[in-house]
Structure formats: C-alpha cells, structure tokens
CSV table of C-alpha atoms in Angstrom, one decimal:
chain,number,residue,atom,x,y,z
A,1,MET,CA,-18.7,-4.5,23.4
A,2,HIS,CA,-18.1,-8.2,24.2
A,3,LEU,CA,-20.6,-8.0,27.1
A,4,LEU,CA,-23.2,-6.5,24.7
A,5,VAL,CA,-22.7,-9.4,22.4
A,6,VAL,CA,-23.0,-12.0,25.2
A,7,GLU,CA,-26.1,-10.3,26.4
A,8,VAL,CA,-27.8,-10.5,23.0
A,9,GLN,CA,-27.7,-14.3,23.0
A,10,PRO,CA,-30.2,-14.9,25.9
A,11,ILE,CA,-32.4,-12.1,24.6
A,12,SER,CA,-32.6,-13.7,21.3
A,13,ILE,CA,-33.3,-17.0,22.7
A,14,LEU,CA,-36.0,-15.5,24.9
A,15,PHE,CA,-37.5,-14.1,21.7
A,16,VAL,CA,-37.6,-17.6,20.2
A,17,LEU,CA,-39.3,-18.9,23.4
A,18,VAL,CA,-42.0,-16.1,23.3
A,19,PHE,CA,-42.5,-16.8,19.6
A,20,PHE,CA,-43.2,-20.5,20.2
A,21,LEU,CA,-45.4,-19.8,23.3
A,22,PHE,CA,-47.8,-17.7,21.0
A,23,THR,CA,-47.7,-20.2,18.1
A,24,GLU,CA,-47.5,-23.5,20.1
A,25,ASP,CA,-51.1,-24.4,19.6
A,26,TRP,CA,-51.2,-23.7,16.0
A,27,ILE,CA,-48.0,-25.5,15.2
A,28,LYS,CA,-49.1,-28.6,17.3
A,29,LYS,CA,-52.5,-28.6,15.5
A,30,ASN,CA,-51.2,-28.3,12.1
A,31,TRP,CA,-47.8,-30.0,12.2
A,32,GLY,CA,-48.0,-32.3,15.4
A,33,VAL,CA,-46.2,-32.5,18.7
A,34,TYR,CA,-43.0,-34.1,17.5
A,35,GLU,CA,-42.6,-31.5,14.7
A,36,PHE,CA,-43.1,-28.7,17.1
A,37,PHE,CA,-40.4,-30.2,19.5
A,38,PHE,CA,-37.8,-30.5,16.7
A,39,LEU,CA,-38.6,-27.2,15.2
A,40,PHE,CA,-38.3,-25.5,18.8
A,41,VAL,CA,-35.0,-27.2,19.6
A,42,GLY,CA,-33.5,-26.6,16.1
A,43,SER,CA,-34.5,-22.9,16.3
A,44,ILE,CA,-32.6,-22.4,19.6
A,45,ILE,CA,-29.7,-24.3,18.3
A,46,ALA,CA,-29.5,-22.3,15.0
A,47,VAL,CA,-30.0,-19.0,16.8
A,48,THR,CA,-27.3,-19.9,19.4
A,49,VAL,CA,-24.8,-21.1,16.6
A,50,TYR,CA,-25.3,-18.0,14.6
A,51,LEU,CA,-24.7,-15.6,17.6
A,52,LEU,CA,-21.6,-17.5,18.6
A,53,LYS,CA,-20.2,-17.1,15.2
A,54,LEU,CA,-21.3,-13.4,15.2
A,55,HIS,CA,-19.7,-13.0,18.7
A,56,ALA,CA,-16.3,-14.6,17.3
A,57,ARG,CA,-16.5,-12.2,14.2
A,58,VAL,CA,-17.2,-9.1,16.4
A,59,ALA,CA,-14.5,-10.1,18.9
A,60,ILE,CA,-11.9,-10.1,16.1
A,61,LEU,CA,-13.2,-6.9,14.7
A,62,ILE,CA,-12.9,-5.2,18.1
A,63,GLN,CA,-9.4,-6.5,18.6
A,64,GLU,CA,-8.4,-5.1,15.3
A,65,VAL,CA,-10.2,-1.8,15.7
A,66,LEU,CA,-8.9,-1.1,19.2
A,67,ILE,CA,-5.3,-1.3,18.1
A,68,ASN,CA,-3.0,-0.3,20.8
A,69,ILE,CA,-5.4,1.9,22.8
A,70,ARG,CA,-2.6,3.9,24.4
A,71,TRP,CA,-2.3,5.9,21.1
A,72,ARG,CA,-5.6,7.3,22.3
A,73,ASN,CA,-6.8,7.9,18.7
A,74,PHE,CA,-10.0,6.8,17.1
A,75,ILE,CA,-9.2,4.1,14.3
A,76,SER,CA,-11.7,4.1,11.5
A,77,LEU,CA,-12.2,0.7,9.8
A,78,TYR,CA,-13.3,-0.3,6.4
A,79,GLY,CA,-12.6,-3.2,3.9
A,80,ARG,CA,-9.9,-4.3,1.3
A,81,CYS,CA,-6.6,-6.1,2.2
A,82,GLY,CA,-7.9,-7.2,5.6
A,83,PHE,CA,-8.6,-3.7,6.6
A,84,ARG,CA,-7.3,-0.2,6.4
A,85,TYR,CA,-7.1,2.2,9.5
A,86,ARG,CA,-6.4,5.8,10.1
A,87,ILE,CA,-4.7,7.5,13.1
A,88,THR,CA,-5.2,11.2,12.7
A,89,GLY,CA,-3.9,11.1,9.2
A,90,ASP,CA,-2.9,9.0,6.3
A,91,PHE,CA,-3.0,5.2,6.0
A,92,THR,CA,-1.7,2.3,3.9
A,93,ASP,CA,-2.5,-1.3,3.3
A,94,PRO,CA,-0.4,-3.8,5.2
A,95,VAL,CA,2.7,-5.0,3.3
A,96,GLU,CA,5.3,-7.3,4.8
A,97,GLY,CA,3.0,-7.4,7.9
A,98,LEU,CA,3.6,-3.7,8.4
A,99,ILE,CA,1.5,-0.6,8.0
A,100,VAL,CA,2.6,2.9,7.5
A,101,VAL,CA,0.8,5.3,10.0
A,102,SER,CA,1.0,9.1,10.1
A,103,GLU,CA,0.5,11.3,13.0
A,104,ARG,CA,1.4,14.8,14.3
A,105,ASN,CA,3.9,14.9,17.0
A,106,THR,CA,3.9,17.2,20.0
A,107,ALA,CA,5.4,20.0,17.9
A,108,GLY,CA,2.6,19.7,15.3
A,109,ARG,CA,4.8,18.2,12.5
A,110,GLN,CA,3.6,15.2,10.6
A,111,VAL,CA,5.6,12.3,11.0
A,112,TYR,CA,5.3,8.5,10.0
A,113,PHE,CA,6.0,5.3,11.6
A,114,TYR,CA,5.4,1.6,11.1
A,115,ALA,CA,2.9,-0.6,12.9
A,116,ARG,CA,2.6,-4.4,12.8
A,117,PHE,CA,-0.3,-6.1,11.2
A,118,PRO,CA,-2.3,-7.7,12.7
A,119,GLY,CA,-2.2,-6.3,16.4
A,120,GLY,CA,-1.0,-2.8,15.7
A,121,LYS,CA,2.2,-3.0,17.9
A,122,ARG,CA,4.5,-0.1,17.0
A,123,ALA,CA,7.4,-1.4,15.0
A,124,PHE,CA,11.1,-0.2,15.5
A,125,GLY,CA,10.5,1.2,18.9
A,126,ASN,CA,9.7,4.8,18.9
A,127,ARG,CA,11.4,5.5,15.6
A,128,VAL,CA,9.7,8.0,13.3
A,129,PHE,CA,10.5,9.3,9.8
A,130,ASP,CA,9.6,12.4,7.8
A,131,VAL,CA,8.9,10.1,4.9
A,132,ALA,CA,7.8,6.4,5.0
A,133,ARG,CA,6.5,4.2,2.2
A,134,ASP,CA,5.1,0.8,1.8
A,135,PHE,CA,7.5,-2.2,1.4
A,136,GLN,CA,8.2,-3.1,-2.2
A,137,GLU,CA,10.5,-6.0,-3.2
A,138,GLY,CA,11.5,-6.5,0.5
A,139,MET,CA,12.5,-2.9,1.1
A,140,ALA,CA,10.7,0.4,2.1
A,141,ALA,CA,11.8,3.9,1.2
A,142,VAL,CA,12.3,6.2,4.2
A,143,LYS,CA,13.6,9.7,5.1
A,144,GLU,CA,14.7,10.6,8.4
A,145,LYS,CA,14.4,14.1,10.0
A,146,TRP,CA,15.1,16.6,7.3
A,147,SER,CA,17.7,19.2,7.7
A,148,ALA,CA,19.1,21.7,5.1
A,149,GLY,CA,22.0,20.3,2.9
A,150,VAL,CA,21.9,16.7,4.5
A,151,ASP,CA,20.8,13.7,2.5
A,152,SER,CA,18.8,11.5,4.7
A,153,ALA,CA,16.8,9.1,2.3
A,154,PHE,CA,17.3,5.4,2.2
A,155,HIS,CA,15.7,2.0,2.3
A,156,ILE,CA,15.0,-0.3,5.2
A,157,TYR,CA,14.3,-3.9,5.7
A,158,PRO,CA,11.2,-5.2,7.4
A,159,ASP,CA,13.1,-5.6,10.6
A,160,GLY,CA,14.0,-1.8,10.5
A,161,ARG,CA,17.7,-2.3,9.6
A,162,PRO,CA,19.1,0.1,6.9
A,163,ALA,CA,19.5,-1.8,3.7
A,164,TYR,CA,22.8,0.0,2.9
A,165,LYS,CA,25.1,2.9,4.1
A,166,GLN,CA,24.5,5.4,1.3
A,167,ARG,CA,22.1,8.3,1.8
A,168,TYR,CA,20.3,10.3,-0.9
A,169,GLY,CA,18.2,13.4,-1.2
A,170,TYR,CA,15.4,11.1,-2.4
A,171,VAL,CA,14.6,7.5,-3.0
A,172,GLY,CA,11.6,5.8,-4.5
A,173,ASP,CA,10.0,2.2,-4.4
A,174,PHE,CA,12.0,-0.6,-5.9
A,175,ARG,CA,10.7,-1.8,-9.3
A,176,CYS,CA,12.5,-4.5,-11.1
A,177,ARG,CA,15.2,-4.4,-8.5
A,178,ARG,CA,15.9,-0.7,-9.2
A,179,ALA,CA,14.7,2.5,-7.4
A,180,VAL,CA,14.7,6.1,-8.4
A,181,ALA,CA,17.2,8.3,-6.5
A,182,HIS,CA,18.5,11.9,-6.6
A,183,LEU,CA,21.4,13.9,-5.4
A,184,VAL,CA,21.9,17.7,-5.6
A,185,ASP,CA,25.3,19.0,-6.7
A,186,ASN,CA,27.2,22.1,-5.5
A,187,ASN,CA,25.3,24.3,-8.0
A,188,GLY,CA,22.0,23.2,-6.7
A,189,THR,CA,21.2,21.0,-9.8
A,190,VAL,CA,19.2,17.9,-9.0
A,191,TRP,CA,20.5,14.8,-10.9
A,192,TRP,CA,18.4,11.7,-11.0
A,193,PHE,CA,19.5,8.1,-11.5
A,194,HIS,CA,18.7,4.6,-10.3
A,195,ILE,CA,20.1,2.6,-7.5
A,196,GLY,CA,20.3,-1.3,-6.8
A,197,PRO,CA,19.4,-3.2,-3.6
A,198,ASP,CA,23.0,-2.5,-2.4
A,199,GLY,CA,22.4,1.2,-2.5
A,200,HIS,CA,25.0,1.8,-5.2
A,201,PRO,CA,24.1,3.6,-8.3
A,202,ALA,CA,23.1,1.1,-11.1
A,203,TYR,CA,25.1,3.0,-13.8
A,204,SER,CA,27.4,6.1,-14.1
A,205,GLU,CA,25.1,8.4,-15.9
A,206,LEU,CA,23.1,11.2,-14.5
A,207,TYR,CA,19.8,12.5,-15.9
A,208,LEU,CA,17.4,15.5,-15.5
A,209,LEU,CA,14.5,13.1,-14.8
A,210,VAL,CA,14.1,9.2,-14.6
A,211,SER,CA,11.0,7.1,-14.3
A,212,ASP,CA,10.4,3.9,-12.3
A,213,TYR,CA,11.2,0.6,-14.2
A,214,SER,CA,8.5,-1.0,-16.0
A,215,GLU,CA,8.7,-4.4,-17.8
A,216,GLY,CA,12.5,-4.1,-17.3
A,217,PHE,CA,12.9,-0.6,-18.9
A,218,ALA,CA,12.9,2.9,-17.6
A,219,ARG,CA,12.5,6.2,-19.2
A,220,VAL,CA,15.3,8.9,-18.8
A,221,GLN,CA,15.5,12.5,-19.8
A,222,ASP,CA,19.0,13.5,-20.8
A,223,THR,CA,20.4,17.1,-20.8
A,224,ASP,CA,19.1,17.7,-24.4
A,225,ARG,CA,15.6,17.3,-22.9
A,226,LYS,CA,15.1,14.1,-25.0
A,227,TRP,CA,13.7,11.0,-23.6
A,228,ARG,CA,15.4,7.5,-24.0
A,229,TYR,CA,14.7,4.0,-22.7
A,230,ILE,CA,17.4,2.2,-20.7
A,231,LYS,CA,17.8,-1.3,-19.4
A,232,ALA,CA,18.6,-2.3,-15.8
A,233,ASP,CA,22.2,-1.7,-16.3
A,234,GLY,CA,21.7,1.8,-17.8
A,235,GLU,CA,22.5,0.7,-21.4
A,236,PRO,CA,19.9,2.1,-24.0
A,237,ILE,CA,17.7,-0.5,-25.4
A,238,PHE,CA,17.9,1.2,-28.8
A,239,ASP,CA,19.4,4.3,-30.2
A,240,LYS,CA,16.5,6.5,-30.5
A,241,SER,CA,15.1,9.5,-28.6
A,242,TYR,CA,11.8,11.2,-28.2
A,243,ASP,CA,10.3,14.6,-27.1
A,244,GLY,CA,7.8,12.6,-25.0
A,245,ALA,CA,7.6,9.0,-23.9
A,246,GLU,CA,5.5,6.8,-21.6
A,247,ASP,CA,6.3,3.7,-19.7
A,248,PHE,CA,6.2,0.1,-21.5
A,249,SER,CA,3.0,-1.8,-21.0
A,250,GLY,CA,2.4,-5.1,-22.5
A,251,GLY,CA,5.6,-4.7,-24.7
A,252,GLU,CA,4.5,-1.3,-26.1
A,253,ALA,CA,5.1,2.3,-25.3
A,254,ARG,CA,3.5,5.6,-26.6
A,255,VAL,CA,6.1,8.1,-27.7
A,256,MET,CA,5.8,11.7,-29.1
A,257,ILE,CA,8.0,13.6,-31.6
A,258,TYR,CA,7.4,17.1,-32.6
A,259,SER,CA,7.2,17.8,-36.4
A,260,GLU,CA,9.0,20.6,-38.1
A,261,ASP,CA,6.1,22.9,-37.7
A,262,GLY,CA,5.8,22.1,-33.9
A,263,GLN,CA,3.0,19.6,-34.1
A,264,PRO,CA,3.1,16.7,-31.8
A,265,ASN,CA,3.0,13.3,-33.5
A,266,THR,CA,2.5,10.1,-31.4
A,267,MET,CA,2.8,6.4,-32.1
A,268,LEU,CA,3.3,3.1,-30.4
A,269,ILE,CA,6.7,1.4,-30.4
A,270,ASN,CA,7.8,-2.1,-29.4
A,271,THR,CA,10.9,-2.9,-27.3
A,272,GLN,CA,13.1,-2.7,-30.3
A,273,GLY,CA,12.0,0.9,-31.0
A,274,LYS,CA,10.0,-0.1,-34.2
A,275,PRO,CA,6.6,1.4,-34.7
A,276,VAL,CA,3.6,-0.8,-34.2
A,277,GLY,CA,1.1,2.0,-35.2
A,278,SER,CA,1.1,5.0,-37.5
A,279,PHE,CA,1.7,8.5,-36.4
A,280,GLU,CA,-1.6,10.2,-35.5
C-alpha cells in the first residue's frame, strides 16, 4: 500500500506536466511567460505537498489497520474515539490506552482479551477472560474462566494486576467509586450489593437488586420488593420507598407508587424525597 501511494506522486506530477504542455501557448498568450512559470512550479509544489500529506495520513492509517498481523484477522476501521476495530467479534473504544477485543478460541468459545492502543500489541501476555469490560475510574471488570459454583469476577488495574483479592459472581463498572456485585448463597438466592475500590462490600445490607450509582445515589430493591435510595455508605438518603424508581439525573428522579386500586402514579422527586411535580 505504501508503494502504491509513492507511485501516485510521479503519476500526478506527470498529469500536471501534460496539462501544461497542452495549455502552455494559451497561458503564455493570455497571462505571460512569468505567470506561466510561477503557475507551473506552484502547481507541482502544491500537488507534491498534498500527496506527501496524504501519504503520511495513509501510512498512519495502514499502521493502525494492520494491527499485529499475526492475529490473521481482518480488522474493519471506522471513526470515533480515534478508531474502533473488530476482530471476529465485538469491539470497544480505547480507554486507559487499552481496547477490549473478542475472538473465538480453538474450542469455539468466545473469549476476551485486552490490546494496547495505538499499536494493537496484546496486553497481559496470552491472558484471556470470559468477561472483560472497559476501564472505568481506573479499573476494569473481568471474569476468568467460568466453572460451576466458583466465583471468578473481580477488577483489574491497567497493568493487569488484580485490584483486590476478593472474588464475586458478578462485578460491574465503577461509578462514583462503587461497583455492583453479587454473590449466591447456599440456597441459590442471588444477593446484590456494592463494593468499593478495595473489593470489600461498601455496607452490610444485601438486596434483591441494586443499580449503579448516579449522582452519588443508588437504587436498591429490598426483600419487600420496594425500591429505596441509598448513599455511598449504604445509608438511605430519606425514609421513603417506592414501587418503581429511576436513577437521579440533574438532581431529580422519577418514582412510581401504586394506588389502592392498583393504578400506577408517577412523580418527580428531589434528593430530599420531596415532590417536584404532581402525580400523573
């Protein structure tokens, strides 16, 4: 591809020469000899500079597209965040200089690994994961090879080191220095909660469901199936519960309560639990 670009330059300059060969008399007659000379030289310089810039851009493009050719996979390329690329499967944007790449191993199982951006060099040796997510707040959620009854989800640093010793059935991305996690008890019940950057639970309570933190607050569903809002330390932000609740956005959240006749009523609340709009 580089050779092709190099060959285009003399071809384009030859085109300029042919153009001026056929238009020389007309230009000299209407513009003069000096104008012809400056126009001729300027055109060659302009075409050469343009092609050199084009060559540099194409060279960078090729270097990025042909990432680590020993993967022997076609990499498709298109815009946003530098570029995205695909290797036989999913792709992500680069975060912390790393890209999540998916591929099928020799057994036909979908696995994930990290590649460095730019350059495409495979990170962390030949290490692969059953789950690998983008880095958020300096850590990425991963899950090693799954086996029944074994918790294997945790977070890693950009250098591949585990962020903590604990292992969970699931961990999510960090938001507001808290990440969703769950464990399964001996009865098979899944309990959800949040962990901190050290891997320890952020509070002692367990819930049926929890959400990511948004604007410093998270939604949790207790065993009574009611939704409440908690702070980073697990304490409720106010003593109210709802049949349905959404994340806070701009200091407001939409909540829902069933009336006595079973009709859903919704309203907006602020971070003190006070209505900012009437029930619909």
